[in-house]
PDB file of C-alpha atoms in Angstrom:
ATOM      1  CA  UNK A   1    -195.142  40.941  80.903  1.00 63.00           C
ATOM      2  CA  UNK A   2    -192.385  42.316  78.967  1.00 67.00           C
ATOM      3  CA  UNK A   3    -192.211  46.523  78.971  1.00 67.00           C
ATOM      4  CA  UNK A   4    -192.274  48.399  75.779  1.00 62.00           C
ATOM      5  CA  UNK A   5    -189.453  49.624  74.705  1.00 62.00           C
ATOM      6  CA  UNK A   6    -189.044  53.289  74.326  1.00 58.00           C
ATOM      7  CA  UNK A   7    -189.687  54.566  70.949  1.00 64.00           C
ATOM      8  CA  UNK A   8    -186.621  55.408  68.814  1.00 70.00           C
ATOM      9  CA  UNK A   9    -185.611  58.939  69.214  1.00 83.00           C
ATOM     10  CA  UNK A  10    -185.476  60.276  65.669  1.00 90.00           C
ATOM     11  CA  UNK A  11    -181.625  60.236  63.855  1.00 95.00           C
ATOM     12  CA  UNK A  12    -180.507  64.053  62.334  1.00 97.00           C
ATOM     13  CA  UNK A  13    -177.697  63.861  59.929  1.00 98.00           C
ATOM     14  CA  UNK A  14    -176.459  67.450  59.964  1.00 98.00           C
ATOM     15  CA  UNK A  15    -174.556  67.833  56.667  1.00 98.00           C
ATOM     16  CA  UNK A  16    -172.097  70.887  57.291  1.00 98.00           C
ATOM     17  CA  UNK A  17    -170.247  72.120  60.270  1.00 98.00           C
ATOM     18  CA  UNK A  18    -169.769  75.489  59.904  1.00 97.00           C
ATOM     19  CA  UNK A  19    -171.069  78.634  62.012  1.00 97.00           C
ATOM     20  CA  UNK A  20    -174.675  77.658  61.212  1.00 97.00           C
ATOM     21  CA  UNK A  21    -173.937  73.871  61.322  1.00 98.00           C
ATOM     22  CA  UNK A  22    -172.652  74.216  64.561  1.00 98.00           C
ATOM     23  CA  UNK A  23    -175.098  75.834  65.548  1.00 98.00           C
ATOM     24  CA  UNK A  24    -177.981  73.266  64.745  1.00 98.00           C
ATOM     25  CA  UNK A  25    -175.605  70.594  66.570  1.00 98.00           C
ATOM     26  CA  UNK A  26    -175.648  72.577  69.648  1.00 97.00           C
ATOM     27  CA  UNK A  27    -179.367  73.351  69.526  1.00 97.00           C
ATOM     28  CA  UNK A  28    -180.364  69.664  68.676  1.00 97.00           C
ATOM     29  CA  UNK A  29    -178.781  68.181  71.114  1.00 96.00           C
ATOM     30  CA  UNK A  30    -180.742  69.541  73.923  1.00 95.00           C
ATOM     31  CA  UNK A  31    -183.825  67.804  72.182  1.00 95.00           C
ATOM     32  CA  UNK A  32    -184.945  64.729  71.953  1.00 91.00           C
ATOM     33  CA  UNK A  33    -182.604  63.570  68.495  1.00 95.00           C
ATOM     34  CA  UNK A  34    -179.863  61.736  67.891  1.00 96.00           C
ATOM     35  CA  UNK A  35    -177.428  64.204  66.110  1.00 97.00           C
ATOM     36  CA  UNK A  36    -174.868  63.050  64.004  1.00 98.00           C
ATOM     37  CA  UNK A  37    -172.905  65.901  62.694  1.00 98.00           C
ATOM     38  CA  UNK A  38    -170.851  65.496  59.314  1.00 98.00           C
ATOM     39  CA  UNK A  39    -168.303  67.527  56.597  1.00 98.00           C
ATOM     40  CA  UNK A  40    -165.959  67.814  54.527  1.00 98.00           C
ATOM     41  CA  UNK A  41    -163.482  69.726  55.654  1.00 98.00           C
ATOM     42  CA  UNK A  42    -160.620  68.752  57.717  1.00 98.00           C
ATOM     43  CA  UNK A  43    -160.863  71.910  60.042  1.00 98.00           C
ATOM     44  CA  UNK A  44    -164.020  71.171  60.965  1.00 97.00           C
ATOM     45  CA  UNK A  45    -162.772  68.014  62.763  1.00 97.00           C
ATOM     46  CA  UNK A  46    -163.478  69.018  66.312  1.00 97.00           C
ATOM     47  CA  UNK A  47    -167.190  69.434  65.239  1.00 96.00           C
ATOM     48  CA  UNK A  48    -167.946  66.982  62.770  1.00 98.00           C
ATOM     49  CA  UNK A  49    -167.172  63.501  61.176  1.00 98.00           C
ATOM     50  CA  UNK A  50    -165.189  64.274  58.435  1.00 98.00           C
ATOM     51  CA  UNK A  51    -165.818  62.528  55.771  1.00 98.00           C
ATOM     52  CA  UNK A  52    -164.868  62.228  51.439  1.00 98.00           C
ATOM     53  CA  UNK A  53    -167.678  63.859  49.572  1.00 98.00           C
ATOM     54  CA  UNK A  54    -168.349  60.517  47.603  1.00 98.00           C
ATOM     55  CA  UNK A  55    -168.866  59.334  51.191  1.00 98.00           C
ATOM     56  CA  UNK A  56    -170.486  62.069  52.376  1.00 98.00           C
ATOM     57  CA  UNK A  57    -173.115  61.493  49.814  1.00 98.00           C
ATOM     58  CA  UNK A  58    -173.313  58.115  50.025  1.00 98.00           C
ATOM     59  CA  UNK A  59    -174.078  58.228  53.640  1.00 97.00           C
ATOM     60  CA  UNK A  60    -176.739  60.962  52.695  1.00 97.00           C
ATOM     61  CA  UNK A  61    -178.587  58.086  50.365  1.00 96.00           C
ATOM     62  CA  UNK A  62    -178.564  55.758  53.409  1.00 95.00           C
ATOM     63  CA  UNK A  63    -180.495  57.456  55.776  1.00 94.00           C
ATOM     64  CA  UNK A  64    -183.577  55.200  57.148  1.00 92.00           C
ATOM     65  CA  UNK A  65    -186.771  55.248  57.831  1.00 90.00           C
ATOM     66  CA  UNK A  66    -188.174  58.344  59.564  1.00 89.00           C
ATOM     67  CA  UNK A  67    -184.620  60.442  59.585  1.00 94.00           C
ATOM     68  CA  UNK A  68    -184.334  63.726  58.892  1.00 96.00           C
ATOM     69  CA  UNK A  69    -181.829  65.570  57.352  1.00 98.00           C
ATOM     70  CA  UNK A  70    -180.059  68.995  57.432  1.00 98.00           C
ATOM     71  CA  UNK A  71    -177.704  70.854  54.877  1.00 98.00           C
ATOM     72  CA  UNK A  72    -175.653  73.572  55.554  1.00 97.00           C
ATOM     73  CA  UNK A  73    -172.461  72.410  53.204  1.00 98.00           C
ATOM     74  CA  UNK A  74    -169.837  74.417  52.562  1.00 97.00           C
ATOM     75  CA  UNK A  75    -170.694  74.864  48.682  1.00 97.00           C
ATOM     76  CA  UNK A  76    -173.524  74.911  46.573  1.00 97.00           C
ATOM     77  CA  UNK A  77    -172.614  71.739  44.544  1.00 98.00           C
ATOM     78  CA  UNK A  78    -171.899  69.341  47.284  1.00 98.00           C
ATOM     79  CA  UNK A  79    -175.426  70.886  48.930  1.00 98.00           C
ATOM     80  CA  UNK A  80    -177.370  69.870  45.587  1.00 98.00           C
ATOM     81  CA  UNK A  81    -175.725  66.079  45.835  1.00 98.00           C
ATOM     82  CA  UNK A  82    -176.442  65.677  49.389  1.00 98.00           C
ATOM     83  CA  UNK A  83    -180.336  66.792  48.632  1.00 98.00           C
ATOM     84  CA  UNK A  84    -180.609  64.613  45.606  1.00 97.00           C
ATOM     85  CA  UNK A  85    -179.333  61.419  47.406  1.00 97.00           C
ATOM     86  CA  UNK A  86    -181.277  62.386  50.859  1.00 97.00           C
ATOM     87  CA  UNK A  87    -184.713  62.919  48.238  1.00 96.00           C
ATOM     88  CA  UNK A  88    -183.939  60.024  46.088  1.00 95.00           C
ATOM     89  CA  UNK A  89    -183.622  57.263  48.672  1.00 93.00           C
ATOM     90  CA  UNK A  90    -186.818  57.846  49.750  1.00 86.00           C
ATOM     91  CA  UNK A  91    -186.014  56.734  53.274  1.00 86.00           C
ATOM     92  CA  UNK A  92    -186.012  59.976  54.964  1.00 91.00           C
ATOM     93  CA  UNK A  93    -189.094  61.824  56.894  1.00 92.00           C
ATOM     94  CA  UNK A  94    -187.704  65.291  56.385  1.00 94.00           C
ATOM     95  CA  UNK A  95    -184.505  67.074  54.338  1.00 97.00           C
ATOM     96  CA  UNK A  96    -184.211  70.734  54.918  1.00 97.00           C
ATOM     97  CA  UNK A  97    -181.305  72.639  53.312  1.00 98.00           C
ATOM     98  CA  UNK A  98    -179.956  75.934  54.377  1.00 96.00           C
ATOM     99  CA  UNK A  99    -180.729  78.674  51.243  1.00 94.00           C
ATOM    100  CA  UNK A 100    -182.435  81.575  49.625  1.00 92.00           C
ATOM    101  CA  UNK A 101    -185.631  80.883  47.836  1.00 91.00           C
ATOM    102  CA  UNK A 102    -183.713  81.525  44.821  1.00 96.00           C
ATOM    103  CA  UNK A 103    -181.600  78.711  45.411  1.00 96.00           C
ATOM    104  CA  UNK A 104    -184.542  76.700  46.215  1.00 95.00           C
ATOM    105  CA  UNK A 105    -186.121  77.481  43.609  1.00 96.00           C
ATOM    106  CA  UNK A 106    -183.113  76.269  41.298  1.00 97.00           C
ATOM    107  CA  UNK A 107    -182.672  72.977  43.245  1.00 97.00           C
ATOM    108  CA  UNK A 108    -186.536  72.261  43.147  1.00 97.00           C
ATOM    109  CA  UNK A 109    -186.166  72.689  39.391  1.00 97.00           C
ATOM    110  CA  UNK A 110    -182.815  70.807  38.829  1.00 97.00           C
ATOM    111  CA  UNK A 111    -184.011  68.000  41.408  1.00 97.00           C
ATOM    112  CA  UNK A 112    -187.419  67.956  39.146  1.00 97.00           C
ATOM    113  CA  UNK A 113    -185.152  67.255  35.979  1.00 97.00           C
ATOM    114  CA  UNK A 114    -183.062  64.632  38.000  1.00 96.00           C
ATOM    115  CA  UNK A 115    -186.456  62.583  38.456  1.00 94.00           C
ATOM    116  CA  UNK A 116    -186.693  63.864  42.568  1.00 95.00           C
ATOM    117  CA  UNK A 117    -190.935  63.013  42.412  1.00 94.00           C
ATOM    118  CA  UNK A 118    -193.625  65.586  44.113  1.00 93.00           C
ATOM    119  CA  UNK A 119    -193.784  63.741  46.820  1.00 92.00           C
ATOM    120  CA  UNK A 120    -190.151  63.592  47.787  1.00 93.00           C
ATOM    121  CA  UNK A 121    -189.625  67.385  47.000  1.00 94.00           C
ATOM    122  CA  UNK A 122    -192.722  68.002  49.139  1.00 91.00           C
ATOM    123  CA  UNK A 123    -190.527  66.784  52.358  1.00 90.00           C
ATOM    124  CA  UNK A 124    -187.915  69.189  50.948  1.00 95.00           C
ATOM    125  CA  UNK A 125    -188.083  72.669  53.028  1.00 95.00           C
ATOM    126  CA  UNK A 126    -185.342  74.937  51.600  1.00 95.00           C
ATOM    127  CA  UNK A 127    -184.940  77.658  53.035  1.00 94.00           C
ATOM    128  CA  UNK A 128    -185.263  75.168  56.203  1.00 94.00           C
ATOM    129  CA  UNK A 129    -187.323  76.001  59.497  1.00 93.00           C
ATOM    130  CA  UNK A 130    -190.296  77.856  60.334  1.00 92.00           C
ATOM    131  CA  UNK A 131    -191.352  80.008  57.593  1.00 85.00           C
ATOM    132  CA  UNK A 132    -191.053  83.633  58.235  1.00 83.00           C
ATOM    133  CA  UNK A 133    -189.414  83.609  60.809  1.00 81.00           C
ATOM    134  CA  UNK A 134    -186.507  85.899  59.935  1.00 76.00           C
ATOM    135  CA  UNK A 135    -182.935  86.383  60.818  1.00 82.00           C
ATOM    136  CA  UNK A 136    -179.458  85.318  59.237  1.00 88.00           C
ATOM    137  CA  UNK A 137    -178.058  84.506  62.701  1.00 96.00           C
ATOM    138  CA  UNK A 138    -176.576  80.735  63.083  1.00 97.00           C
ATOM    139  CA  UNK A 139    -178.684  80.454  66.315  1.00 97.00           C
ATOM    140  CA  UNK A 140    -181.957  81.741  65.306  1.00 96.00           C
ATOM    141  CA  UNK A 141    -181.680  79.802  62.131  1.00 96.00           C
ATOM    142  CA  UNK A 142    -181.200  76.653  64.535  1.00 97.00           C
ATOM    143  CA  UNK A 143    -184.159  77.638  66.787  1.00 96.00           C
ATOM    144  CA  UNK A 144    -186.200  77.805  63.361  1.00 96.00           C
ATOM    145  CA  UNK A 145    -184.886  74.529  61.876  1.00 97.00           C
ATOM    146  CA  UNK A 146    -185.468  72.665  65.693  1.00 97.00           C
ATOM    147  CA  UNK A 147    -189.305  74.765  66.141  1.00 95.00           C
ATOM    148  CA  UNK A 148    -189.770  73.159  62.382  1.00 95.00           C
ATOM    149  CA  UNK A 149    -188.740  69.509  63.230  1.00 95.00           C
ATOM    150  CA  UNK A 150    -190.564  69.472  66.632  1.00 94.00           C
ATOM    151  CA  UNK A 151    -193.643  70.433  65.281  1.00 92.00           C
ATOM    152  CA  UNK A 152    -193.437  67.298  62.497  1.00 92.00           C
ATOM    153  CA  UNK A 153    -192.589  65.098  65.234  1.00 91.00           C
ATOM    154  CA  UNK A 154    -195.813  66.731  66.608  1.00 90.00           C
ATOM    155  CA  UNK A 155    -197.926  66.050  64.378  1.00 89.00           C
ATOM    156  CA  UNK A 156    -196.768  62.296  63.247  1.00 84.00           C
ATOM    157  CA  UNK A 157    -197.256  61.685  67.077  1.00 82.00           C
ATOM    158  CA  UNK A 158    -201.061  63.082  66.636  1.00 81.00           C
ATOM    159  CA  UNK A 159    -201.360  61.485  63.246  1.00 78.00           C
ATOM    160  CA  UNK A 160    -202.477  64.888  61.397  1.00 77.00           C
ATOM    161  CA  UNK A 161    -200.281  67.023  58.437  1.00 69.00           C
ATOM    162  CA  UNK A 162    -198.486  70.091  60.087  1.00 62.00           C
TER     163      UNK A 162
END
């Protein structure tokens, strides 16, 4: 009889490694994810793979099956094209984006017009992690975002919506 393999533990691009990016990367990685930690910026080399941002969004449209995604990028443009290729491929269980509901609000629109469907924006969580939960800190935001991801991974396990 040949044993089961252990089930895949779940692949989190983080897209951004500054204070709050760095933050998620530390948190993550005591959990049960693989955490793959990406930017843009050179100075950010000891953190992250630095990468081009064509690249950087290409690699965000290539995410597979049951990956989540998290974007903390350094600007508000290169955040919009990592959502919109993360959404668009369709590959992706979650993509949560660090943001005011004002900005969410703007992306959810502008993603709308860009032909992102309901069901793709639905797996969209901007501001990302538990709702409610307040605080602007880089730590509690990653406690948030990893409470948030846990409980999917929850619920997929128990086969019910969160």
């Amino acid at each position: 009889m040949n044993p089961v393999p252990a089930p895949r533990r779940p692949r989190l691009a983080i897209f951004g490694a500054g204070p709050v990016g760095q933050a998620l990367t530390r948190q993550f990685a005591l959990l049960p994810f693989v955490v793959e930690a990406y930017d843009v910026r050179p100075q950010m080399a000891d953190h992250a793979t630095i990468l081009s941002q064509a690249e950087l969004v290409e690699l965000a449209g290539c995410l597979e099956p049951g990956d989540f995604a998290l974007i903390a990028s350094p600007t508000h443009e290169l955040d919009y094209l990592l959502a919109r290729a993360v959404l668009t491929s369709d590959r992706f269980r979650y993509c949560g984006m660090l943001g005011s509901r004002k900005k969410s609000e703007a992306f959810r629109v502008q993603l709308a017009h860009d032909g992102v469907n309901l069901d793709q924006l639905a797996r969209f969580s901007c501001p990302l992690g538990i709702p409610g939960l307040g605080g602007r800190a880089p730590e509690v935001i990653a406690v948030s975002a990893a409470a948030e991801l846990l409980a999917l991974i929850q619920a997929d396990e128990a086969g019910v919506s969160p």
